[in-house]
Amino acid sequence: MSSKLQLAVIFGGQSSEHEVSLMSAASIIENLDREKYDIHQVGITKEGRWLLYDGPAEGLGNGRWLTESTPAFLAPDPAVHGLVALGKGGARTVHIDCIFPALHGKNGEDGSIQGLFELSGIPYVGCRVTSSAVCMDKAIAHTLLSNTDINQAHYLWFYADRYQAAPDVVLNKIQARLDPPIFVKPANAGSSVGVSKVERFEDLPAAIEKAAREDGKIIVEQGIDGQEVEVAVLGTRPGAEASCVGEIGASAQFYDYDDKYINGTSQLFIPARLEEDVAEKVRETAVRAYRLLGCTGLARVDFFVTHKERRVVLNEINTLPGFTSISMYPKLWMHGGLAYSRLLDRLIELGLEEAGNG
Ligand SMILES: Nc1ncnc2c1ncn2[C@@H]1O[C@H](COP(=O)(O)OP(=O)(O)O)[C@@H](O)[C@H]1O
Ligand SMILES: [Mg+2]
């Protein structure tokens, strides 16, 4: 048997960010050190089928992983400690030492698959079940952080079925508490899918309907007029460290899906164009939020810094942030001198370390 670490990289998934995951995973696979790891590429289709693919990483982008693969899934039984692959000759098991979930959004970033990892007994990269679920749900994360001195936009949240039962009650509450521009978002989504910026109250119902197509829970927030900045946090909860601050110069009305992945038109500024004391406040708040929400491994913590008062306002925490070589999370560490491949090594080490602590 190989002395290399048997690493499963899981990608795709039943999520609105399936395609983004394919891009993140391809970059991760290309940059993993082959001297250290035997890589097992496990794709989850949009229908939720699990496939073991052993072709080149380009196959993730062109769809070959869907056809040139065999059904395989992670066993919840810790005695297997790996995958069960269903080949022509019958079932076989594949031992796995560590899992790298290159997944985003629903089912990947929300604690669902982390629950399976826990059952399997296999160490894995990133946040555990509860912190994943808490950070994924913007209504829960906001509620938990509202008990601290971390600033957030004024917000309110509601279930879509409550809105449908009595739209006026909800609309009146929003009008009483917030002024346009208002951001309407699914509580659980990502990559700006289902997010709208509403400039007039009469446009709220359409924005709520749009968000409701993504999730049964909706959050509305006061629009913040500020710079959009992000920090990469790495480490165990007690050992968490913040990168320098990066900034997004969005080209569209806000940082939407096309801007993030299709046009590539938004500019990243590393380091962010901030005064030193403000940048320090952003970094310190990022680590505090990471610890408060119980994160481990990694997370990207996103903020606004208001134009006038230079207030630091937390927007959201992403526990499996975009991970292509041009994504903010790896770029922030590269700026700090940590190469992409070494960052991957570090994340895997942290996954193994966290399992040892468990
Ligand atoms: N309260 C807000 N004020 C100003 N802009 C916002 C606000 N909330 C979201 N945005 C804009 O919308 C984008 C997507 O919203 P975000 O909450 O980050 O959702 P996602 O999880 O989909 O990334 C942000 O990157 C930002 O450009
Ligand atoms: Mg975001």
Coordinates of C-alpha atoms and ligand atoms in Angstrom, one line a residue:
M1 CA 0.0 0.0 0.0
S2 CA 1.2 3.5 -0.8
S3 CA 2.7 5.5 2.1
K4 CA 1.1 8.7 0.8
L5 CA -2.0 10.1 2.5
Q6 CA -5.2 8.8 0.9
L7 CA -7.1 12.0 0.3
A8 CA -10.7 12.2 -1.0
V9 CA -11.6 15.5 -2.7
I10 CA -15.4 15.8 -3.0
F11 CA -16.9 18.1 -5.5
G12 CA -20.1 19.1 -7.3
G13 CA -23.1 18.5 -5.1
Q14 CA -26.8 19.2 -5.0
S15 CA -26.4 23.0 -4.6
S16 CA -26.9 26.1 -6.6
E17 CA -23.2 26.4 -6.4
H18 CA -22.5 23.1 -8.1
E19 CA -20.5 24.7 -11.0
V20 CA -18.5 26.9 -8.7
S21 CA -17.5 23.8 -6.8
L22 CA -16.2 22.1 -10.0
M23 CA -14.0 25.2 -10.5
S24 CA -12.7 25.2 -6.9
A25 CA -12.1 21.4 -7.0
A26 CA -10.2 21.5 -10.3
S27 CA -7.8 24.1 -8.8
I28 CA -7.4 22.2 -5.6
I29 CA -6.7 18.9 -7.4
E30 CA -4.1 20.6 -9.7
N31 CA -2.3 22.1 -6.8
L32 CA -2.2 19.2 -4.4
D33 CA 1.3 17.9 -3.9
R34 CA 1.4 14.4 -5.6
E35 CA 4.5 13.5 -3.5
K36 CA 2.3 13.6 -0.4
Y37 CA -1.2 12.6 -1.5
D38 CA -3.0 9.9 -3.5
I39 CA -6.0 11.7 -4.6
H40 CA -9.5 10.1 -4.9
Q41 CA -11.8 12.4 -6.8
V42 CA -15.4 12.0 -5.7
G43 CA -18.1 13.9 -7.6
I44 CA -21.7 14.3 -6.5
T45 CA -24.1 15.0 -9.4
K46 CA -26.8 17.6 -9.2
E47 CA -29.2 14.7 -8.6
G48 CA -27.1 13.6 -5.6
R49 CA -25.4 10.5 -7.2
W50 CA -21.9 9.8 -6.0
L51 CA -19.2 8.9 -8.5
L52 CA -15.5 8.1 -8.3
Y53 CA -13.6 9.6 -11.2
D54 CA -9.9 8.9 -11.8
G55 CA -9.3 10.9 -15.0
P56 CA -7.5 14.3 -15.3
A57 CA -8.8 17.3 -13.5
E58 CA -9.9 18.9 -16.8
G59 CA -12.7 16.3 -16.7
L60 CA -14.4 18.3 -14.0
G61 CA -15.0 21.2 -16.3
N62 CA -16.0 19.3 -19.4
G63 CA -18.3 16.8 -17.8
R64 CA -16.2 13.7 -18.3
W65 CA -16.3 12.9 -14.6
L66 CA -20.0 12.2 -15.1
T67 CA -19.5 9.4 -17.6
E68 CA -16.0 8.0 -17.1
S69 CA -16.5 7.1 -13.4
T70 CA -18.0 4.4 -11.2
P71 CA -20.6 4.7 -8.5
A72 CA -19.0 5.1 -5.1
F73 CA -20.0 6.6 -1.8
L74 CA -18.6 7.3 1.6
A75 CA -19.5 4.7 4.2
P76 CA -21.0 6.0 7.4
D77 CA -19.5 2.8 9.1
P78 CA -16.1 3.8 10.6
A79 CA -14.9 0.2 10.2
V80 CA -14.8 0.9 6.4
H81 CA -13.0 4.2 6.9
G82 CA -13.5 5.2 3.3
L83 CA -15.4 4.7 0.1
V84 CA -17.5 1.8 -1.2
A85 CA -17.0 1.6 -5.0
L86 CA -19.4 -0.4 -7.2
G87 CA -17.3 -1.5 -10.1
K88 CA -18.1 -4.2 -12.7
G89 CA -16.5 -6.9 -10.5
G90 CA -18.7 -6.0 -7.5
A91 CA -18.1 -3.8 -4.5
R92 CA -14.7 -2.9 -3.2
T93 CA -13.6 -0.5 -0.4
V94 CA -11.1 2.4 -0.8
H95 CA -9.4 3.4 2.4
I96 CA -9.4 7.2 3.0
D97 CA -7.2 9.1 5.5
C98 CA -8.7 12.5 5.1
I99 CA -11.5 14.3 3.2
F100 CA -11.2 17.7 1.5
P101 CA -14.8 18.9 0.7
A102 CA -14.5 21.2 -2.2
L103 CA -18.2 22.0 -2.0
H104 CA -20.1 25.2 -1.7
G105 CA -23.6 26.0 -0.4
K106 CA -26.4 23.6 0.4
N107 CA -25.5 20.1 1.4
G108 CA -21.7 20.9 1.2
E109 CA -21.2 23.9 3.4
D110 CA -24.2 23.6 5.7
G111 CA -23.3 20.7 8.0
S112 CA -25.1 18.0 6.1
I113 CA -22.1 16.3 4.6
Q114 CA -20.0 17.1 7.7
G115 CA -22.5 14.9 9.6
L116 CA -21.6 12.0 7.3
F117 CA -17.9 12.7 7.8
E118 CA -18.4 12.6 11.5
L119 CA -20.2 9.2 11.3
S120 CA -17.5 7.8 8.9
G121 CA -14.8 8.6 11.5
I122 CA -12.5 10.1 8.8
P123 CA -10.7 13.4 9.5
Y124 CA -11.8 16.2 7.2
V125 CA -10.9 19.8 6.3
G126 CA -12.9 22.7 7.6
C127 CA -15.7 23.5 10.0
R128 CA -17.6 20.8 12.0
V129 CA -21.4 20.3 11.8
T130 CA -22.8 23.0 14.0
S131 CA -20.5 25.8 12.9
S132 CA -21.1 24.9 9.2
A133 CA -24.9 25.0 9.7
V134 CA -24.8 28.2 11.8
C135 CA -22.6 30.1 9.3
M136 CA -24.6 28.9 6.3
D137 CA -27.9 30.2 7.7
K138 CA -27.6 34.0 7.6
A139 CA -30.6 34.4 10.0
I140 CA -29.0 32.2 12.6
A141 CA -25.6 33.7 12.3
H142 CA -27.0 37.2 12.5
T143 CA -29.0 36.3 15.5
L144 CA -26.1 34.8 17.4
L145 CA -23.8 37.7 16.6
S146 CA -26.5 40.3 17.5
N147 CA -25.7 39.3 21.1
T148 CA -22.2 40.6 20.7
D149 CA -20.6 44.0 20.0
I150 CA -19.9 43.0 16.4
N151 CA -21.8 45.4 14.0
Q152 CA -24.2 44.0 11.4
A153 CA -26.7 45.7 9.1
H154 CA -30.2 46.1 10.6
Y155 CA -32.1 43.0 9.5
L156 CA -35.2 40.9 10.0
W157 CA -36.0 37.4 8.9
F158 CA -39.1 35.4 8.3
Y159 CA -40.2 32.1 6.8
A160 CA -41.5 32.2 3.3
D161 CA -44.8 30.4 4.2
R162 CA -45.5 33.1 6.8
Y163 CA -45.0 35.8 4.2
Q164 CA -47.3 34.0 1.8
A165 CA -50.0 33.6 4.5
A166 CA -49.9 37.3 5.4
P167 CA -47.7 39.4 3.0
D168 CA -48.8 42.8 4.3
V169 CA -47.8 42.0 7.9
V170 CA -44.3 41.2 6.7
L171 CA -44.1 44.1 4.2
N172 CA -45.3 46.6 6.9
K173 CA -42.6 45.4 9.3
I174 CA -39.9 45.8 6.7
Q175 CA -41.1 49.3 5.8
A176 CA -41.2 50.3 9.5
R177 CA -37.7 49.1 10.2
L178 CA -35.6 49.6 7.0
D179 CA -35.1 52.2 4.3
P180 CA -34.1 51.4 0.7
P181 CA -31.8 50.2 -0.6
I182 CA -32.7 46.9 1.1
F183 CA -31.1 43.6 0.4
V184 CA -33.3 40.6 0.2
K185 CA -31.7 37.2 0.4
P186 CA -32.4 33.5 0.9
A187 CA -31.2 32.7 4.4
N188 CA -29.4 29.7 3.1
A189 CA -27.7 30.1 -0.3
G190 CA -24.5 31.5 -1.6
S191 CA -22.7 33.1 -4.6
S192 CA -25.4 35.8 -4.6
V193 CA -28.0 33.3 -5.9
G194 CA -31.5 34.7 -5.1
V195 CA -30.1 38.0 -3.7
S196 CA -31.7 41.3 -4.8
K197 CA -31.1 44.9 -4.1
V198 CA -34.4 46.7 -3.7
E199 CA -34.5 50.5 -4.3
R200 CA -38.3 50.9 -3.9
F201 CA -40.7 49.3 -1.4
E202 CA -43.0 48.2 -4.3
D203 CA -40.2 46.0 -5.6
L204 CA -40.0 44.0 -2.3
P205 CA -42.6 41.3 -3.2
A206 CA -40.8 40.2 -6.4
A207 CA -37.5 40.1 -4.5
I208 CA -39.0 38.0 -1.7
E209 CA -40.5 35.6 -4.3
K210 CA -37.1 35.3 -5.9
A211 CA -35.4 34.5 -2.6
A212 CA -38.1 32.1 -1.7
R213 CA -37.3 30.0 -4.7
E214 CA -33.9 29.2 -3.1
D215 CA -34.9 28.8 0.5
G216 CA -37.9 28.6 2.8
K217 CA -36.3 31.3 5.1
I218 CA -35.6 34.9 4.0
I219 CA -33.5 37.6 5.5
V220 CA -33.9 41.3 4.6
E221 CA -31.1 43.8 5.5
Q222 CA -30.5 47.5 5.4
G223 CA -28.2 48.2 2.5
I224 CA -24.8 49.4 3.6
D225 CA -23.0 52.1 1.7
G226 CA -19.4 51.0 2.0
Q227 CA -16.3 49.2 0.8
E228 CA -16.7 45.4 0.6
V229 CA -13.8 43.7 2.3
E230 CA -12.9 40.1 3.2
V231 CA -10.5 38.3 5.5
A232 CA -9.2 34.7 5.2
V233 CA -9.1 33.0 8.6
L234 CA -7.0 29.8 9.0
G235 CA -6.5 27.6 12.1
T236 CA -8.2 25.7 14.9
R237 CA -10.6 27.8 16.9
P238 CA -8.1 28.8 19.5
G239 CA -5.2 29.1 17.0
A240 CA -7.1 31.1 14.4
E241 CA -5.1 33.6 12.4
A242 CA -6.3 36.3 10.0
S243 CA -4.8 37.1 6.7
C244 CA -4.4 40.7 5.4
V245 CA -7.7 42.3 4.3
G246 CA -8.8 42.1 0.6
E247 CA -11.3 44.3 -1.1
I248 CA -13.7 43.8 -3.9
G249 CA -14.3 46.6 -6.3
A250 CA -17.6 45.3 -7.7
S251 CA -18.5 46.3 -11.3
A252 CA -22.2 45.6 -11.1
Q253 CA -24.9 47.0 -8.8
F254 CA -23.6 44.6 -6.1
Y255 CA -21.3 41.6 -6.2
D256 CA -23.6 39.3 -8.0
Y257 CA -23.1 35.8 -9.4
D258 CA -22.0 36.9 -12.9
D259 CA -19.6 39.3 -11.4
K260 CA -18.1 36.6 -9.3
Y261 CA -17.8 33.8 -11.9
I262 CA -18.9 34.8 -15.4
N263 CA -17.6 38.3 -16.3
G264 CA -14.6 38.3 -14.0
T265 CA -15.0 42.1 -14.1
S266 CA -14.8 42.9 -10.4
Q267 CA -11.4 43.9 -9.3
L268 CA -9.7 42.5 -6.2
F269 CA -7.5 44.8 -4.2
I270 CA -5.0 43.1 -1.9
P271 CA -4.4 44.6 0.5
A272 CA -7.7 46.5 0.8
R273 CA -7.7 50.3 0.5
L274 CA -8.1 50.9 4.2
E275 CA -6.5 52.9 6.9
E276 CA -4.2 50.7 9.0
D277 CA -6.3 50.9 12.2
V278 CA -9.5 50.1 10.3
A279 CA -7.8 47.1 8.6
E280 CA -6.6 45.9 12.0
K281 CA -10.2 46.2 13.4
V282 CA -11.5 44.1 10.5
R283 CA -8.9 41.4 11.1
E284 CA -9.6 41.3 14.8
T285 CA -13.3 41.2 14.3
A286 CA -12.9 38.3 11.7
V287 CA -11.1 36.2 14.3
R288 CA -13.6 37.0 17.0
A289 CA -16.6 36.1 14.8
Y290 CA -14.8 32.8 13.8
R291 CA -14.3 31.9 17.4
L292 CA -17.8 32.9 18.5
L293 CA -19.4 30.8 15.8
G294 CA -17.1 27.8 16.6
C295 CA -15.3 27.7 13.3
T296 CA -12.2 25.5 12.7
G297 CA -9.9 24.9 9.7
L298 CA -10.9 27.8 7.6
A299 CA -13.5 30.5 6.8
R300 CA -13.7 33.7 4.9
V301 CA -15.2 36.5 6.9
D302 CA -16.8 39.3 4.8
F303 CA -17.5 42.9 5.9
F304 CA -18.5 46.3 4.8
V305 CA -16.5 49.4 5.9
T306 CA -18.8 52.4 5.6
H307 CA -17.6 55.2 3.5
K308 CA -18.3 58.0 5.9
E309 CA -17.9 56.8 9.5
R310 CA -15.5 53.9 8.7
R311 CA -17.7 51.5 10.7
V312 CA -16.8 47.9 10.4
V313 CA -20.0 45.9 9.6
L314 CA -19.9 42.1 9.3
N315 CA -21.8 40.7 6.4
E316 CA -21.3 36.9 6.4
I317 CA -19.0 34.0 7.1
N318 CA -18.3 31.5 4.4
T319 CA -17.0 28.2 5.8
L320 CA -16.0 26.8 2.4
P321 CA -15.2 29.9 0.4
G322 CA -14.4 29.9 -3.4
F323 CA -11.1 28.2 -3.9
T324 CA -9.9 28.7 -7.4
S325 CA -6.4 30.2 -7.7
I326 CA -8.0 33.5 -8.5
S327 CA -10.4 33.4 -5.5
M328 CA -10.0 35.7 -2.6
Y329 CA -9.3 33.1 0.1
P330 CA -6.2 31.6 -1.4
K331 CA -5.0 34.9 -2.9
L332 CA -5.0 36.5 0.6
W333 CA -2.7 33.8 1.9
M334 CA -0.5 34.0 -1.2
H335 CA -0.1 37.7 -0.6
G336 CA 1.1 36.7 2.9
G337 CA 3.7 34.4 1.4
L338 CA 1.8 31.1 1.8
A339 CA 1.7 29.3 -1.6
Y340 CA -1.5 27.7 -2.7
S341 CA -0.1 24.2 -2.4
R342 CA 1.2 24.9 1.1
L343 CA -2.1 26.3 2.1
L344 CA -3.8 23.0 1.0
D345 CA -1.2 21.1 3.1
R346 CA -1.9 23.3 6.1
L347 CA -5.7 22.8 5.8
I348 CA -5.2 19.0 5.6
E349 CA -2.9 19.1 8.6
L350 CA -5.5 21.1 10.5
G351 CA -8.2 18.5 9.6
L352 CA -6.1 15.7 10.9
E353 CA -5.3 17.7 14.1
E354 CA -9.0 18.5 14.7
A355 CA -9.9 14.8 14.4
G356 CA -7.2 14.1 17.0
N357 CA -8.7 16.6 19.3
G358 CA -12.2 15.2 18.8
Ligands
LIG1 N1 -26.6 44.7 3.6 C1 -26.0 44.9 2.5 N2 -25.6 46.1 2.1 C2 -24.9 46.3 0.9 N3 -24.6 45.3 0.1 C3 -25.0 44.1 0.4 C4 -25.7 43.8 1.6 N4 -25.9 42.5 1.7 C5 -25.4 41.9 0.5 N5 -24.9 42.9 -0.2 C6 -24.2 42.7 -1.6 O1 -24.7 41.4 -2.1 C7 -23.7 40.5 -2.3 C8 -24.2 39.1 -1.9 O2 -24.7 39.0 -0.6 P1 -24.2 38.0 0.5 O3 -24.9 38.3 1.7 O4 -22.7 38.1 0.5 O5 -24.7 36.6 -0.1 P2 -23.9 35.4 -0.7 O6 -23.9 34.4 0.5 O7 -24.8 34.9 -1.8 O8 -22.5 35.8 -1.1 C9 -22.6 41.0 -1.4 O9 -21.3 40.5 -1.8 C10 -22.7 42.5 -1.5 O10 -22.2 43.0 -2.7
MG2 MG -21.2 36.8 0.1

